[in-house]
């Protein structure tokens, strides 16, 4: 297996070569941290969105969907706190002229302590062999304890400084820790400044009457401002949820990790409205439910972990991330936040409209508390794509590149080939395509030797290849080849559809 950096490079080049992701407006040299989804990418993205939507909306009788506009009344962002507090602390290195998020520099440094602790554990494992007791080791070994204490102390200090908006203190922390610029290697830092991440725009034709607007930095606020509309028209009773997917925009300070951190991206969010006092129960429920959703895709349970937040956002009383093992390490994939009644109360205050629920069981009205699940669709795409992309050495010593996408998410479900371009085989293959296309995204390919066609579909992530040969003309059977096992099986043509249906059944995957 190539090292992580090489693997990440391969992910980016493979995504381009196989029609998944292109840089935005590439003919003009692109736009930083903005990407376009190509012919296969758009399908994978749509399928991930659908997988999420079904599990949230169709699987829960008390969750409904919404598609709010990207542009919203500007007071929305005053009420939500984004105008005043949606900031990241930035710092520049004077020698390299590179810009960083100050908190990320400190977090990365803190993570190095954990890496050191892990090295000690690996060494000890080798030394003690079978007799090694990891739990005992990590609680008694002075070095491991020391590294972990140091990590916690650094993160706590930073959380405290950011909470107090002590930016000079953050700079001093960076200096005291001796953090150097990864590019120049120097400690020649500027002051730390706050930077608001919202993109501004204008509504209206003439400069003097135009209204200042923002492109939404999250989809959640579209849900909050529609709370009463949905509750009343849908006759929703607490607890209930509203789910939404859609574009969000953030003028990110540093955006260097492909589609992990983009300036224009898509979120899949669900706000769950609950009785005050019951939020922790639902917070735990959604943490578990969301982790199970991730695990259902079979990318490997060891690739997920929870990270409970030390520094809480201004609206939250509990928050955790589901982190995924990306090619550059464990990073946030999804956030689960207990947002209290902060948003509904704030919108009530700023709009003068009542955003409460009359609870018939309690015979009283209240502002519901909210538990949010928020996942980046593009980050989820990167998680699925990077884990699925594998180089395999086969029994005969040759290698193949295979994109082992979960079949429920694969852009093309099956490719249909005539073995040769003559003897009527293409006609039969095309007839099969005509029959399947109503239910599945299928592809016809007759170019090159069949082995080469298999490899092409392996690399593109197509789970099945169906080949029409001379025997098909006699007994109406075809071979179906499984991308992952490479096993071929002969089945009647009429069974193909059933096979494909089984492999992409939501019930199979989600339950
Ligand atoms: P980070 O700490 O990585 O900046 P965040 O905590 O600001 O993320 P949230 O505001 O909780 O992120 O957004 C919810 C989800 O939206 C994240 O878990 C992530 O998957 C996704 N997301 C946030 N910012 C971006 C971005 N710039 N590009 C792609 N996805 C993003």
Coordinates of C-alpha atoms and ligand atoms in Angstrom, one line a residue:
X1 CA 0.0 0.0 0.0
X2 CA 1.4 3.4 -1.0
X3 CA 1.9 5.9 1.8
X4 CA -0.9 8.3 2.6
X5 CA 0.4 11.2 0.7
X6 CA 0.8 9.1 -2.4
X7 CA -2.6 7.7 -2.0
X8 CA -4.1 11.1 -1.7
X9 CA -2.4 12.2 -4.9
X10 CA -3.8 9.1 -6.6
X11 CA -7.3 9.9 -5.3
X12 CA -7.1 13.3 -6.9
X13 CA -5.7 12.2 -10.2
X14 CA -8.1 9.2 -10.4
X15 CA -11.1 11.4 -9.7
X16 CA -10.1 13.4 -12.7
X17 CA -9.1 10.6 -15.0
X18 CA -12.3 8.7 -14.5
X19 CA -14.7 11.6 -14.8
X20 CA -15.5 12.2 -11.1
X21 CA -14.1 15.6 -10.3
X22 CA -12.6 18.5 -12.2
X23 CA -11.3 21.8 -11.0
X24 CA -13.8 24.6 -11.5
X25 CA -13.2 26.6 -14.8
X26 CA -10.0 24.8 -15.5
X27 CA -9.5 26.4 -18.9
X28 CA -8.9 29.6 -16.9
X29 CA -6.5 27.8 -14.5
X30 CA -9.3 27.1 -12.1
X31 CA -10.7 28.8 -9.0
X32 CA -9.1 27.9 -5.7
X33 CA -11.1 25.4 -3.6
X34 CA -14.0 25.3 -6.0
X35 CA -14.7 22.0 -8.0
X36 CA -17.0 20.6 -10.6
X37 CA -18.5 17.1 -10.5
X38 CA -18.1 15.3 -13.8
X39 CA -20.2 12.6 -15.4
X40 CA -19.5 9.9 -12.8
X41 CA -19.1 12.3 -9.9
X42 CA -22.5 13.8 -10.3
X43 CA -24.0 10.3 -10.1
X44 CA -22.0 9.3 -7.0
X45 CA -22.9 12.6 -5.3
X46 CA -26.6 12.2 -6.1
X47 CA -26.5 8.6 -4.8
X48 CA -24.9 9.6 -1.5
X49 CA -27.5 12.4 -1.1
X50 CA -30.3 9.9 -1.8
X51 CA -28.8 7.4 0.7
X52 CA -28.8 10.1 3.3
X53 CA -32.3 11.4 2.4
X54 CA -33.9 8.0 2.5
X55 CA -32.4 7.1 5.9
X56 CA -33.4 10.4 7.4
X57 CA -36.7 11.2 5.8
X58 CA -38.3 8.0 4.5
X59 CA -37.1 5.9 7.5
X60 CA -38.5 8.3 10.1
X61 CA -42.3 9.1 10.1
X62 CA -41.5 12.2 12.1
X63 CA -38.9 13.8 9.8
X64 CA -39.9 15.8 6.7
X65 CA -37.8 17.5 4.0
X66 CA -37.4 21.1 3.0
X67 CA -35.6 23.0 0.2
X68 CA -35.1 26.6 1.4
X69 CA -33.5 29.2 -0.8
X70 CA -29.8 30.0 -0.6
X71 CA -30.5 33.8 -0.4
X72 CA -32.2 34.7 2.9
X73 CA -33.3 38.0 4.6
X74 CA -30.1 39.5 6.0
X75 CA -31.4 39.7 9.5
X76 CA -31.3 35.9 9.5
X77 CA -27.5 36.1 9.9
X78 CA -27.6 38.8 12.5
X79 CA -30.0 36.6 14.6
X80 CA -28.0 33.4 14.1
X81 CA -24.8 35.1 15.3
X82 CA -23.0 34.6 12.0
X83 CA -22.4 38.3 11.4
X84 CA -20.7 38.8 14.7
X85 CA -19.2 35.4 15.4
X86 CA -18.7 33.3 12.3
X87 CA -15.0 33.9 12.3
X88 CA -11.8 31.9 12.1
X89 CA -8.6 33.1 13.7
X90 CA -6.0 33.6 10.9
X91 CA -2.2 34.1 11.1
X92 CA 0.3 34.7 8.3
X93 CA 3.9 33.5 8.2
X94 CA 6.0 36.6 7.1
X95 CA 8.6 34.5 5.3
X96 CA 6.5 32.1 3.2
X97 CA 3.6 34.6 3.0
X98 CA 1.3 31.6 3.6
X99 CA -1.9 32.0 5.6
X100 CA -3.1 29.5 8.2
X101 CA -5.9 29.0 10.6
X102 CA -4.2 29.6 14.0
X103 CA -6.4 27.1 15.7
X104 CA -5.6 24.4 13.1
X105 CA -1.8 25.0 13.5
X106 CA -2.2 24.4 17.3
X107 CA -4.5 21.4 16.7
X108 CA -2.0 19.8 14.3
X109 CA 0.8 20.4 16.8
X110 CA -1.3 18.8 19.6
X111 CA -2.1 15.8 17.4
X112 CA 1.7 15.2 17.1
X113 CA 1.7 14.3 20.8
X114 CA -0.9 11.6 20.1
X115 CA 1.3 10.3 17.2
X116 CA 4.2 10.1 19.7
X117 CA 2.0 8.2 22.1
X118 CA 0.9 5.8 19.4
X119 CA 4.6 5.1 18.5
X120 CA 5.3 4.1 22.1
X121 CA 2.3 1.8 22.0
X122 CA 3.4 0.2 18.8
X123 CA 7.0 -0.3 20.1
X124 CA 5.7 -1.9 23.3
X125 CA 3.4 -4.1 21.3
X126 CA 6.4 -5.5 19.4
X127 CA 8.4 -5.9 22.6
X128 CA 5.8 -7.7 24.7
X129 CA 4.2 -9.7 21.9
X130 CA 1.2 -11.8 22.9
X131 CA 1.5 -10.7 26.6
X132 CA 0.9 -7.1 25.8
X133 CA -2.0 -5.5 27.6
X134 CA -2.7 -2.2 25.9
X135 CA -5.2 -0.9 28.4
X136 CA -2.8 -1.3 31.2
X137 CA 0.1 0.1 29.2
X138 CA -1.6 3.3 28.3
X139 CA -2.7 4.0 31.8
X140 CA 0.7 3.3 33.4
X141 CA 3.4 4.2 30.9
X142 CA 4.8 7.5 31.9
X143 CA 5.7 8.6 28.4
X144 CA 2.2 7.8 26.9
X145 CA 0.5 9.6 29.8
X146 CA 2.9 12.5 29.4
X147 CA 2.2 12.9 25.7
X148 CA -1.6 12.6 26.2
X149 CA -1.6 15.1 29.0
X150 CA 0.4 17.5 27.0
X151 CA -2.1 17.2 24.1
X152 CA -5.0 17.8 26.4
X153 CA -3.3 20.8 28.0
X154 CA -2.6 22.4 24.7
X155 CA -6.1 22.0 23.4
X156 CA -7.6 23.2 26.7
X157 CA -5.4 26.3 26.7
X158 CA -6.4 27.1 23.1
X159 CA -10.1 26.6 23.9
X160 CA -9.8 28.9 26.8
X161 CA -8.0 31.6 24.8
X162 CA -10.5 31.4 21.9
X163 CA -13.4 31.5 24.3
X164 CA -12.0 34.7 25.8
X165 CA -11.2 36.0 22.3
X166 CA -7.7 36.5 23.5
X167 CA -6.0 36.6 20.1
X168 CA -2.7 37.8 21.4
X169 CA -2.8 34.8 23.8
X170 CA -3.3 32.5 20.8
X171 CA -0.2 34.0 19.1
X172 CA 1.8 33.6 22.3
X173 CA 0.7 30.0 22.5
X174 CA 1.9 29.3 19.0
X175 CA 5.3 31.0 19.8
X176 CA 5.6 29.2 23.2
X177 CA 5.0 25.8 21.5
X178 CA 7.6 26.7 18.9
X179 CA 5.3 26.0 16.0
X180 CA 7.0 26.6 12.7
X181 CA 5.5 27.3 9.3
X182 CA 5.4 24.0 7.4
X183 CA 6.6 25.8 4.2
X184 CA 9.3 28.3 5.4
X185 CA 10.2 26.5 8.6
X186 CA 10.3 29.9 10.4
X187 CA 8.6 31.2 13.5
X188 CA 8.2 34.7 12.0
X189 CA 4.4 35.1 12.6
X190 CA 2.0 38.1 12.2
X191 CA -0.6 38.9 14.8
X192 CA -3.7 36.7 14.9
X193 CA -6.8 38.3 13.4
X194 CA -10.4 37.3 13.2
X195 CA -11.8 36.8 9.7
X196 CA -15.5 36.5 8.9
X197 CA -16.2 33.6 6.5
X198 CA -19.4 34.7 4.9
X199 CA -19.6 35.7 1.3
X200 CA -21.4 39.0 0.8
X201 CA -23.5 39.8 -2.3
X202 CA -26.0 42.4 -3.4
X203 CA -29.7 42.2 -4.2
X204 CA -31.1 44.9 -6.5
X205 CA -30.1 46.9 -9.6
X206 CA -28.9 50.3 -8.5
X207 CA -26.0 50.7 -6.2
X208 CA -27.7 53.0 -3.8
X209 CA -30.9 51.0 -3.2
X210 CA -29.3 47.5 -3.3
X211 CA -29.5 45.4 -0.2
X212 CA -26.5 43.6 1.2
X213 CA -27.0 39.9 1.4
X214 CA -25.0 36.8 2.3
X215 CA -24.7 33.5 0.5
X216 CA -25.8 31.1 3.3
X217 CA -22.8 29.6 5.2
X218 CA -25.0 26.7 6.4
X219 CA -28.4 25.3 5.4
X220 CA -29.6 25.1 9.0
X221 CA -31.0 28.6 9.2
X222 CA -33.4 27.9 6.3
X223 CA -34.9 25.2 8.6
X224 CA -35.2 27.4 11.7
X225 CA -37.0 30.3 9.9
X226 CA -39.5 27.7 8.5
X227 CA -40.0 26.0 11.8
X228 CA -43.5 27.3 12.4
X229 CA -44.6 26.9 8.7
X230 CA -43.6 23.2 8.6
X231 CA -44.9 22.4 12.1
X232 CA -48.3 23.8 11.3
X233 CA -48.8 22.7 7.7
X234 CA -47.3 19.2 8.4
X235 CA -49.2 19.0 11.8
X236 CA -45.9 17.9 13.3
X237 CA -45.7 16.9 17.0
X238 CA -42.6 17.2 19.1
X239 CA -40.2 15.4 18.7
X240 CA -39.9 15.9 15.0
X241 CA -37.2 16.8 12.4
X242 CA -36.7 18.8 9.3
X243 CA -34.1 17.6 6.8
X244 CA -32.5 19.6 4.0
X245 CA -29.6 19.3 1.5
X246 CA -28.2 22.2 -0.4
X247 CA -25.3 24.5 -1.2
X248 CA -23.4 26.5 1.5
X249 CA -20.6 29.0 1.0
X250 CA -17.7 29.8 3.2
X251 CA -14.7 32.0 2.3
X252 CA -12.3 29.6 3.9
X253 CA -8.9 30.9 4.9
X254 CA -7.0 27.8 4.0
X255 CA -8.5 25.4 1.5
X256 CA -5.8 23.0 0.3
X257 CA -7.2 19.5 0.8
X258 CA -9.1 18.9 -2.5
X259 CA -12.9 18.6 -1.8
X260 CA -12.4 18.3 2.0
X261 CA -12.5 22.1 2.5
X262 CA -14.2 24.0 -0.3
X263 CA -15.5 27.5 -0.7
X264 CA -18.7 26.3 -2.3
X265 CA -20.0 23.0 -0.9
X266 CA -23.1 21.0 -0.1
X267 CA -24.5 20.1 3.3
X268 CA -27.0 17.5 4.4
X269 CA -28.5 18.7 7.6
X270 CA -31.3 17.7 9.9
X271 CA -32.7 19.7 12.8
X272 CA -34.5 17.6 15.4
X273 CA -36.9 19.6 17.6
X274 CA -37.4 18.2 21.1
X275 CA -38.8 19.0 24.5
X276 CA -36.4 21.2 26.7
X277 CA -34.6 18.8 29.1
X278 CA -34.8 15.8 26.7
X279 CA -32.0 17.1 24.4
X280 CA -29.2 14.9 25.8
X281 CA -31.2 11.8 25.3
X282 CA -31.8 12.7 21.6
X283 CA -28.2 13.9 21.2
X284 CA -27.0 10.4 22.2
X285 CA -29.6 8.8 20.0
X286 CA -28.5 10.8 16.9
X287 CA -24.8 10.2 17.6
X288 CA -25.4 6.5 17.5
X289 CA -27.9 6.5 14.6
X290 CA -25.5 8.6 12.5
X291 CA -22.5 6.4 13.2
X292 CA -24.6 3.3 12.3
X293 CA -25.5 5.0 9.0
X294 CA -21.8 5.4 8.2
X295 CA -21.0 1.9 9.2
X296 CA -23.8 0.5 6.9
X297 CA -21.7 1.4 3.9
X298 CA -19.0 -1.2 4.9
X299 CA -16.0 1.1 4.5
X300 CA -14.5 -0.4 7.7
X301 CA -15.6 0.4 11.3
X302 CA -12.1 1.2 12.3
X303 CA -12.2 4.3 10.1
X304 CA -14.6 6.2 12.3
X305 CA -14.2 7.8 15.7
X306 CA -16.0 10.3 17.8
X307 CA -14.4 13.5 18.9
X308 CA -16.2 15.3 21.7
X309 CA -15.8 19.1 21.5
X310 CA -14.0 21.0 24.2
X311 CA -14.8 24.4 22.8
X312 CA -18.5 24.7 22.1
X313 CA -19.9 27.1 19.5
X314 CA -22.0 30.0 20.9
X315 CA -25.2 28.1 20.4
X316 CA -24.4 24.6 21.7
X317 CA -24.5 22.8 25.0
X318 CA -22.9 19.5 23.6
X319 CA -21.2 18.7 20.4
X320 CA -19.3 15.8 18.8
X321 CA -17.8 15.1 15.4
X322 CA -17.8 11.8 13.6
X323 CA -14.2 11.8 12.3
X324 CA -13.2 9.7 9.4
X325 CA -9.8 8.3 8.5
X326 CA -9.1 10.4 5.4
X327 CA -5.8 9.9 3.4
X328 CA -4.4 12.8 5.5
X329 CA -5.6 11.3 8.8
X330 CA -8.7 11.4 11.1
X331 CA -10.7 14.6 10.4
X332 CA -14.3 15.8 10.9
X333 CA -16.8 14.3 8.5
X334 CA -20.0 15.1 10.4
X335 CA -21.1 17.2 13.3
X336 CA -23.8 16.3 15.9
X337 CA -24.7 19.4 17.9
X338 CA -27.1 20.0 20.7
X339 CA -28.0 23.6 19.8
X340 CA -30.4 24.3 22.7
X341 CA -33.2 26.8 21.9
X342 CA -30.6 29.4 20.8
X343 CA -31.7 29.7 17.2
X344 CA -35.5 29.7 17.6
X345 CA -35.3 32.2 20.4
X346 CA -32.9 34.5 18.5
X347 CA -35.2 34.4 15.4
X348 CA -38.2 35.1 17.6
X349 CA -36.5 38.1 19.1
X350 CA -35.3 39.5 15.8
X351 CA -38.5 38.8 13.8
X352 CA -41.1 39.5 16.5
X353 CA -42.9 36.2 15.3
X354 CA -43.7 33.4 17.7
X355 CA -41.6 30.3 17.1
X356 CA -43.0 28.0 19.7
X357 CA -44.8 24.7 20.0
X358 CA -47.9 24.1 22.0
X359 CA -47.4 20.7 23.7
X360 CA -50.9 19.2 24.3
X361 CA -49.5 16.6 26.7
X362 CA -47.9 19.3 28.9
X363 CA -50.6 21.8 28.1
X364 CA -48.0 24.6 27.6
X365 CA -46.1 26.4 24.9
X366 CA -42.3 26.4 24.7
X367 CA -39.3 27.0 22.4
X368 CA -38.2 23.5 21.4
X369 CA -34.6 22.5 21.9
X370 CA -32.7 21.3 18.8
X371 CA -30.3 18.5 18.1
X372 CA -28.6 18.9 14.7
X373 CA -26.9 16.4 12.5
X374 CA -24.8 18.1 9.8
X375 CA -22.6 16.4 7.2
X376 CA -20.8 17.7 4.2
X377 CA -21.8 15.9 1.1
X378 CA -18.5 16.6 -0.6
X379 CA -16.6 15.4 2.5
X380 CA -18.7 12.2 2.4
X381 CA -17.8 11.8 -1.3
X382 CA -14.1 12.1 -0.4
X383 CA -14.5 9.6 2.4
X384 CA -16.2 7.0 0.2
X385 CA -14.0 7.6 -2.8
X386 CA -10.7 7.6 -1.0
X387 CA -11.4 4.4 0.9
X388 CA -12.8 2.6 -2.2
X389 CA -9.8 3.3 -4.3
X390 CA -7.4 0.4 -4.0
X391 CA -4.4 -1.1 -5.8
X392 CA -4.6 -4.9 -5.7
X393 CA -2.0 -7.5 -6.5
X394 CA -3.6 -10.5 -8.2
X395 CA -2.8 -14.2 -7.9
X396 CA -0.8 -14.1 -11.2
X397 CA 1.3 -11.2 -9.8
X398 CA -0.3 -8.6 -12.0
X399 CA -1.9 -5.5 -10.4
X400 CA -5.2 -3.8 -10.9
X401 CA -6.7 -0.5 -9.7
X402 CA -10.2 -1.0 -8.5
X403 CA -12.7 1.5 -7.1
X404 CA -14.7 -0.6 -4.7
X405 CA -17.6 1.8 -4.3
X406 CA -20.6 0.3 -2.3
X407 CA -22.9 -0.8 -5.1
X408 CA -25.7 1.2 -3.8
X409 CA -23.6 4.4 -4.4
X410 CA -21.9 3.4 -7.7
X411 CA -22.6 5.7 -10.6
X412 CA -23.0 2.9 -13.1
X413 CA -24.6 -0.3 -11.8
X414 CA -23.6 -2.5 -14.7
X415 CA -21.7 -2.4 -18.0
X416 CA -22.9 -4.6 -20.8
X417 CA -20.4 -5.9 -23.4
X418 CA -20.7 -7.9 -26.6
X419 CA -17.7 -10.3 -26.5
X420 CA -16.9 -9.4 -30.1
X421 CA -18.3 -6.7 -32.4
X422 CA -19.9 -9.1 -34.8
X423 CA -22.2 -12.2 -35.2
X424 CA -25.2 -10.2 -33.8
X425 CA -23.7 -10.0 -30.3
X426 CA -23.9 -6.1 -30.2
X427 CA -27.6 -6.3 -30.9
X428 CA -28.3 -8.6 -28.0
X429 CA -26.2 -6.5 -25.7
X430 CA -28.1 -3.4 -26.8
X431 CA -31.4 -5.1 -26.2
X432 CA -30.3 -5.9 -22.6
X433 CA -29.3 -2.2 -22.1
X434 CA -32.8 -1.2 -23.4
X435 CA -34.5 -3.4 -20.9
X436 CA -32.3 -2.4 -17.9
X437 CA -32.1 1.3 -18.5
X438 CA -35.6 2.0 -17.0
X439 CA -34.4 0.9 -13.6
X440 CA -30.6 1.2 -13.6
X441 CA -27.9 3.5 -14.9
X442 CA -26.1 1.1 -17.3
X443 CA -23.4 1.5 -19.9
X444 CA -22.7 -0.2 -23.2
X445 CA -19.0 -0.8 -24.2
X446 CA -17.7 -2.7 -27.2
X447 CA -14.2 -1.1 -27.6
X448 CA -11.0 -3.1 -26.9
X449 CA -10.5 -6.7 -25.7
X450 CA -12.9 -7.8 -23.0
X451 CA -10.2 -8.0 -20.3
X452 CA -9.3 -4.3 -20.9
X453 CA -13.0 -3.4 -20.7
X454 CA -13.2 -5.2 -17.3
X455 CA -10.2 -3.2 -16.0
X456 CA -11.8 0.0 -17.2
X457 CA -15.0 -0.6 -15.3
X458 CA -13.0 -1.8 -12.2
X459 CA -11.3 1.5 -12.1
X460 CA -14.5 3.4 -12.7
X461 CA -16.2 1.6 -9.9
X462 CA -18.9 -0.3 -11.8
X463 CA -19.9 -3.3 -9.6
X464 CA -21.0 -5.6 -12.5
X465 CA -20.0 -6.4 -16.0
X466 CA -22.3 -8.4 -18.2
X467 CA -20.9 -10.1 -21.3
X468 CA -22.9 -11.4 -24.2
X469 CA -21.1 -14.2 -26.1
X470 CA -21.9 -16.9 -28.7
X471 CA -23.6 -19.1 -26.1
X472 CA -26.0 -16.3 -25.4
X473 CA -27.4 -16.7 -28.9
X474 CA -28.1 -20.4 -28.1
X475 CA -29.4 -20.4 -24.5
X476 CA -30.2 -16.8 -23.6
X477 CA -27.6 -16.7 -20.8
X478 CA -24.8 -14.2 -20.2
X479 CA -21.8 -14.0 -17.8
X480 CA -22.0 -11.6 -14.9
X481 CA -18.7 -10.6 -13.4
X482 CA -18.4 -9.2 -9.9
X483 CA -16.0 -6.3 -9.6
X484 CA -14.6 -7.2 -6.2
X485 CA -14.2 -11.0 -6.4
X486 CA -13.7 -10.9 -10.2
X487 CA -15.7 -14.2 -10.3
X488 CA -17.9 -14.8 -13.3
X489 CA -21.1 -16.6 -13.3
X490 CA -23.5 -17.7 -16.1
X491 CA -27.0 -16.6 -15.5
X492 CA -30.2 -16.3 -17.7
X493 CA -30.8 -12.8 -19.2
X494 CA -34.1 -12.6 -17.3
X495 CA -32.3 -12.9 -13.9
X496 CA -30.0 -9.9 -14.5
X497 CA -32.5 -7.3 -13.3
X498 CA -33.2 -9.3 -10.1
X499 CA -29.5 -9.6 -9.4
X500 CA -28.9 -5.8 -9.8
X501 CA -32.0 -5.0 -7.8
X502 CA -30.8 -7.1 -4.9
X503 CA -27.4 -5.4 -4.8
X504 CA -28.8 -1.9 -4.7
X505 CA -31.8 -2.5 -2.4
X506 CA -32.0 0.2 0.3
X507 CA -33.5 -2.4 2.6
X508 CA -30.4 -4.5 2.3
X509 CA -28.0 -1.6 2.9
X510 CA -29.8 0.5 5.4
X511 CA -31.3 -2.1 7.7
Ligands
LIG1 P1 -14.3 22.5 10.1 O1 -14.0 22.5 11.6 O2 -13.7 21.4 9.3 O3 -14.1 23.9 9.5 P2 -17.0 23.0 10.9 O4 -17.0 22.5 12.3 O5 -16.9 24.5 10.6 O6 -15.9 22.3 10.0 P3 -19.8 22.7 10.5 O7 -20.1 24.1 10.5 O8 -20.2 21.9 11.7 O9 -18.3 22.5 10.1 O10 -20.4 22.1 9.2 C1 -21.0 20.8 9.1 C2 -20.3 19.9 8.1 O11 -20.2 20.6 6.9 C3 -18.9 19.5 8.4 O12 -18.9 18.4 9.3 C4 -18.3 19.2 7.1 O13 -18.6 17.9 6.7 C5 -19.0 20.2 6.2 N1 -18.2 21.3 5.9 C6 -18.0 22.4 6.6 N2 -17.2 23.3 6.0 C7 -16.9 22.7 4.8 C8 -16.1 23.1 3.7 N3 -15.5 24.3 3.7 N4 -16.0 22.3 2.6 C9 -16.6 21.1 2.6 N5 -17.4 20.7 3.6 C10 -17.5 21.5 4.7

